[in-house]
C-alpha positions as a LaTeX table, in Angstrom:
\begin{tabular}{lrrr}
\hline
Residue & $x$ (\AA) & $y$ (\AA) & $z$ (\AA) \\
\hline
Arg1 & 218.16 & 19.27 & 3.55 \\
Glu2 & 216.40 & 15.97 & 4.14 \\
Leu3 & 212.97 & 17.61 & 4.01 \\
Phe4 & 213.84 & 19.30 & 0.72 \\
Leu5 & 215.22 & 16.10 & $-0.81$ \\
Arg6 & 212.13 & 14.21 & 0.36 \\
Asp7 & 209.87 & 16.73 & $-1.35$ \\
Leu8 & 211.92 & 16.61 & $-4.56$ \\
Ala9 & 211.66 & 12.82 & $-4.58$ \\
Arg10 & 207.88 & 12.98 & $-4.14$ \\
Leu11 & 207.68 & 15.29 & $-7.16$ \\
Gly12 & 210.03 & 13.16 & $-9.24$ \\
Leu13 & 212.59 & 15.98 & $-9.51$ \\
Asn14 & 216.34 & 15.47 & $-9.47$ \\
Asp15 & 218.56 & 17.20 & $-6.92$ \\
Ile16 & 220.48 & 19.48 & $-9.29$ \\
Tyr17 & 221.05 & 22.28 & $-6.78$ \\
Tyr18 & 224.20 & 23.75 & $-5.26$ \\
Pro19 & 223.02 & 25.43 & $-2.03$ \\
Val20 & 226.48 & 26.60 & $-0.93$ \\
Gly21 & 228.19 & 29.93 & $-0.29$ \\
Trp22 & 225.92 & 32.88 & $-1.04$ \\
Ala23 & 223.45 & 30.69 & $-2.96$ \\
Ala24 & 220.01 & 29.76 & $-1.66$ \\
Asn25 & 220.46 & 27.27 & 1.16 \\
His26 & 218.37 & 24.18 & 1.81 \\
Ser27 & 215.92 & 25.92 & 4.13 \\
Leu28 & 215.05 & 28.52 & 1.48 \\
Leu29 & 214.69 & 25.86 & $-1.21$ \\
Tyr30 & 212.50 & 23.84 & 1.14 \\
Leu31 & 210.25 & 26.85 & 1.80 \\
Ile32 & 209.83 & 27.55 & $-1.91$ \\
Ala33 & 208.98 & 23.91 & $-2.66$ \\
Arg34 & 206.50 & 23.73 & 0.21 \\
Cys35 & 204.75 & 26.96 & $-0.80$ \\
Phe36 & 204.46 & 25.86 & $-4.42$ \\
Thr37 & 203.12 & 22.41 & $-3.60$ \\
Glu38 & 200.63 & 23.48 & $-0.90$ \\
Leu39 & 199.44 & 26.94 & $-1.96$ \\
Pro40 & 197.70 & 28.26 & $-5.11$ \\
Val41 & 200.67 & 30.39 & $-6.16$ \\
Ala42 & 199.87 & 32.24 & $-9.39$ \\
Asn43 & 202.06 & 35.33 & $-9.74$ \\
Val44 & 205.68 & 35.27 & $-8.57$ \\
Leu45 & 208.26 & 38.04 & $-8.31$ \\
Glu46 & 211.78 & 36.96 & $-7.39$ \\
Leu47 & 214.42 & 39.58 & $-6.61$ \\
Gly48 & 217.83 & 38.07 & $-7.34$ \\
Ala49 & 218.50 & 35.16 & $-9.70$ \\
Gly50 & 220.07 & 31.84 & $-8.75$ \\
Gln51 & 219.30 & 28.34 & $-7.50$ \\
Ser52 & 215.85 & 29.46 & $-6.37$ \\
Ser53 & 215.03 & 30.60 & $-9.92$ \\
Ile54 & 215.78 & 27.12 & $-11.26$ \\
Leu55 & 213.62 & 25.53 & $-8.57$ \\
Leu56 & 210.71 & 27.89 & $-9.26$ \\
Ser57 & 210.84 & 27.03 & $-12.95$ \\
Gln58 & 211.00 & 23.29 & $-12.30$ \\
Leu59 & 208.14 & 23.37 & $-9.79$ \\
Asn60 & 205.97 & 25.38 & $-12.15$ \\
Glu61 & 206.52 & 22.87 & $-14.92$ \\
Cys62 & 206.27 & 19.75 & $-12.76$ \\
Leu63 & 203.04 & 20.82 & $-11.06$ \\
Lys64 & 201.60 & 22.22 & $-14.33$ \\
Arg65 & 200.84 & 25.35 & $-12.36$ \\
Glu66 & 201.31 & 27.85 & $-15.21$ \\
Ala67 & 202.13 & 30.54 & $-12.67$ \\
Thr68 & 203.58 & 33.75 & $-14.00$ \\
Ile69 & 207.16 & 34.02 & $-12.70$ \\
Thr70 & 209.47 & 36.99 & $-13.10$ \\
Thr71 & 213.03 & 36.94 & $-11.82$ \\
Val72 & 214.87 & 40.26 & $-11.54$ \\
Glu73 & 218.68 & 40.38 & $-11.72$ \\
His74 & 221.16 & 43.25 & $-12.08$ \\
Asp75 & 224.12 & 41.26 & $-13.44$ \\
Val76 & 223.73 & 40.75 & $-17.20$ \\
Gln77 & 226.00 & 37.71 & $-17.48$ \\
Trp78 & 224.52 & 35.96 & $-14.47$ \\
Ala79 & 221.00 & 36.71 & $-15.72$ \\
Gly80 & 221.89 & 35.11 & $-19.05$ \\
Lys81 & 223.27 & 32.02 & $-17.35$ \\
Ile82 & 220.14 & 31.55 & $-15.26$ \\
Gln83 & 217.85 & 32.36 & $-18.20$ \\
Ser84 & 219.34 & 29.41 & $-20.08$ \\
Gln85 & 218.18 & 27.10 & $-17.24$ \\
Val86 & 214.64 & 28.35 & $-16.67$ \\
Lys87 & 211.45 & 28.76 & $-18.70$ \\
His88 & 210.29 & 32.05 & $-17.26$ \\
Gln89 & 211.56 & 35.59 & $-17.81$ \\
Val90 & 214.76 & 36.73 & $-16.15$ \\
Met91 & 214.61 & 40.51 & $-16.37$ \\
Val92 & 217.81 & 42.55 & $-16.23$ \\
Ala93 & 217.45 & 45.73 & $-14.18$ \\
Ser94 & 220.47 & 47.91 & $-13.46$ \\
Leu95 & 220.89 & 49.20 & $-9.93$ \\
Ala96 & 219.87 & 52.81 & $-9.44$ \\
Pro97 & 220.28 & 55.20 & $-6.50$ \\
Lys98 & 217.16 & 55.54 & $-4.34$ \\
Val99 & 216.28 & 56.81 & $-0.89$ \\
Ile100 & 214.12 & 54.54 & 1.27 \\
Glu101 & 213.03 & 55.79 & 4.69 \\
Gly102 & 215.91 & 58.29 & 4.62 \\
His103 & 218.51 & 55.65 & 3.70 \\
Pro104 & 220.44 & 56.08 & 0.42 \\
Ile105 & 220.58 & 52.72 & $-1.35$ \\
His106 & 221.06 & 51.14 & $-4.77$ \\
His107 & 218.13 & 49.03 & $-5.88$ \\
Tyr108 & 216.63 & 47.81 & $-9.13$ \\
Gly109 & 215.81 & 50.71 & $-11.39$ \\
Gly110 & 213.20 & 51.22 & $-14.09$ \\
Ala111 & 210.01 & 49.18 & $-14.38$ \\
Tyr112 & 211.44 & 46.02 & $-12.84$ \\
Phe113 & 207.98 & 44.81 & $-11.84$ \\
Asp114 & 204.50 & 45.10 & $-13.27$ \\
Ser115 & 202.97 & 48.00 & $-11.36$ \\
Ser116 & 199.47 & 46.72 & $-12.17$ \\
Ala117 & 200.10 & 43.15 & $-10.98$ \\
Pro118 & 199.07 & 41.70 & $-7.61$ \\
Tyr119 & 201.90 & 39.33 & $-6.61$ \\
Asp120 & 201.02 & 36.44 & $-4.33$ \\
Phe121 & 204.59 & 35.14 & $-3.90$ \\
Ile122 & 207.55 & 37.49 & $-3.49$ \\
Leu123 & 211.08 & 36.33 & $-2.74$ \\
Val124 & 213.59 & 38.97 & $-1.66$ \\
Asp125 & 217.11 & 37.64 & $-2.29$ \\
Gly126 & 218.61 & 40.57 & $-4.17$ \\
Pro127 & 220.19 & 42.91 & $-5.00$ \\
Pro128 & 223.62 & 42.24 & $-3.40$ \\
Ala129 & 223.69 & 43.39 & 0.22 \\
Asn130 & 226.82 & 41.76 & 1.57 \\
Gly131 & 230.48 & 42.71 & 1.55 \\
Ser132 & 230.87 & 46.48 & 1.53 \\
Lys133 & 229.05 & 48.48 & 4.21 \\
Asp134 & 227.64 & 50.61 & 1.38 \\
Leu135 & 225.57 & 47.60 & 0.22 \\
Val136 & 224.05 & 46.57 & 3.53 \\
Leu137 & 220.70 & 48.35 & 3.15 \\
Asn138 & 220.16 & 47.81 & $-0.59$ \\
Arg139 & 217.27 & 45.38 & $-0.15$ \\
Leu140 & 215.17 & 47.99 & 1.64 \\
Gly141 & 213.99 & 48.85 & $-1.87$ \\
Ala142 & 211.66 & 45.84 & $-1.73$ \\
Val143 & 209.16 & 47.94 & 0.25 \\
Glu144 & 208.24 & 49.60 & $-3.06$ \\
Leu145 & 206.09 & 46.52 & $-3.73$ \\
Leu146 & 203.99 & 46.71 & $-0.58$ \\
Ala147 & 201.66 & 49.62 & $-1.25$ \\
Lys148 & 199.92 & 48.36 & $-4.39$ \\
Asn149 & 201.40 & 45.07 & $-5.49$ \\
Leu150 & 200.74 & 42.53 & $-2.74$ \\
Asp151 & 197.78 & 40.28 & $-3.39$ \\
Arg152 & 195.21 & 39.78 & $-0.63$ \\
Asp153 & 196.57 & 36.24 & $-0.29$ \\
Phe154 & 200.36 & 36.30 & $-0.29$ \\
Val155 & 203.63 & 34.85 & 0.93 \\
Leu156 & 206.63 & 37.16 & 1.14 \\
Leu157 & 210.02 & 35.58 & 1.93 \\
Val158 & 213.06 & 37.59 & 3.00 \\
Asp159 & 216.27 & 35.58 & 2.70 \\
Asp160 & 219.39 & 36.27 & 4.78 \\
Ala161 & 217.19 & 37.75 & 7.50 \\
Glu162 & 219.96 & 37.36 & 10.07 \\
Arg163 & 221.94 & 40.19 & 8.44 \\
Arg164 & 221.56 & 43.79 & 9.61 \\
Gly165 & 220.12 & 45.16 & 6.38 \\
Glu166 & 217.59 & 42.39 & 5.96 \\
Asp167 & 216.69 & 42.61 & 9.65 \\
Met168 & 215.86 & 46.28 & 9.05 \\
Leu169 & 213.86 & 45.27 & 5.97 \\
Val170 & 211.83 & 42.78 & 8.01 \\
Gly171 & 210.97 & 45.50 & 10.52 \\
Leu172 & 210.06 & 47.93 & 7.75 \\
Ile173 & 207.83 & 45.40 & 5.99 \\
Arg174 & 206.07 & 44.64 & 9.29 \\
Arg175 & 205.42 & 48.33 & 9.91 \\
Lys176 & 204.21 & 48.99 & 6.37 \\
Leu177 & 201.82 & 46.05 & 6.46 \\
Arg178 & 200.39 & 47.21 & 9.77 \\
Glu179 & 200.04 & 50.77 & 8.53 \\
Gly180 & 198.19 & 49.41 & 5.50 \\
Gly181 & 195.75 & 47.56 & 7.74 \\
Arg182 & 196.85 & 44.14 & 6.47 \\
Asp183 & 195.98 & 41.08 & 8.50 \\
Phe184 & 199.07 & 38.89 & 8.33 \\
Lys185 & 201.15 & 36.32 & 10.16 \\
Glu186 & 204.93 & 35.95 & 10.29 \\
Ala187 & 207.51 & 33.37 & 11.21 \\
Ala188 & 211.19 & 32.61 & 10.75 \\
Ile189 & 213.23 & 29.57 & 9.82 \\
Met190 & 216.72 & 29.51 & 11.28 \\
Ala191 & 219.25 & 27.22 & 9.63 \\
Ala192 & 222.66 & 27.99 & 8.11 \\
Lys193 & 220.92 & 31.20 & 7.07 \\
Gln194 & 217.63 & 32.67 & 8.21 \\
Gln195 & 214.46 & 33.28 & 6.24 \\
His196 & 211.64 & 35.50 & 7.47 \\
Ile197 & 208.13 & 34.73 & 6.24 \\
Phe198 & 205.15 & 37.04 & 5.98 \\
Ala199 & 201.85 & 35.49 & 4.92 \\
Ala200 & 198.21 & 36.53 & 4.62 \\
Gly201 & 194.88 & 35.12 & 3.50 \\
Arg202 & 195.07 & 31.57 & 2.17 \\
\hline
\end{tabular}
């Protein structure tokens, strides 16, 4: 928390965030702020709207980065609420049944990302994967982005990595990156929740 507040103060940004409950916690907000201030982030895809969406928008404006940011959200009302607080697009994508690595899941349907775009910053914090056991593996759908849509230089953050479904996602991402011959590093931050970080290139 103190690191995040320090970085906000350096940027001249107010602490308007509510990192409680299921929302992005301080360690995730800190990671986002650090990546945006230290790396040449240009094309962002965020899965799941919330406090992190607001921070991304504020950082983009404050740093005059002009990064392209797309937030994907399945809940229409929540997407509208977040859209009113950010300057980038919050795309509504209904959840659709899919099968990933033999696991039936519900993940964002339709063209929820630009299939021609190389993303250099991806945040996986949606769709919902807590509560019912039927939701646990829903975020496995994020592997759809790995084959063609990761830039050579990238950061990929998986939030809630302490949970079973996200733990499986981390393992699947690792395997897919290795199979694709990607040279990457990884690390984890363990706080009230856990974030797993994959990074490559710059």
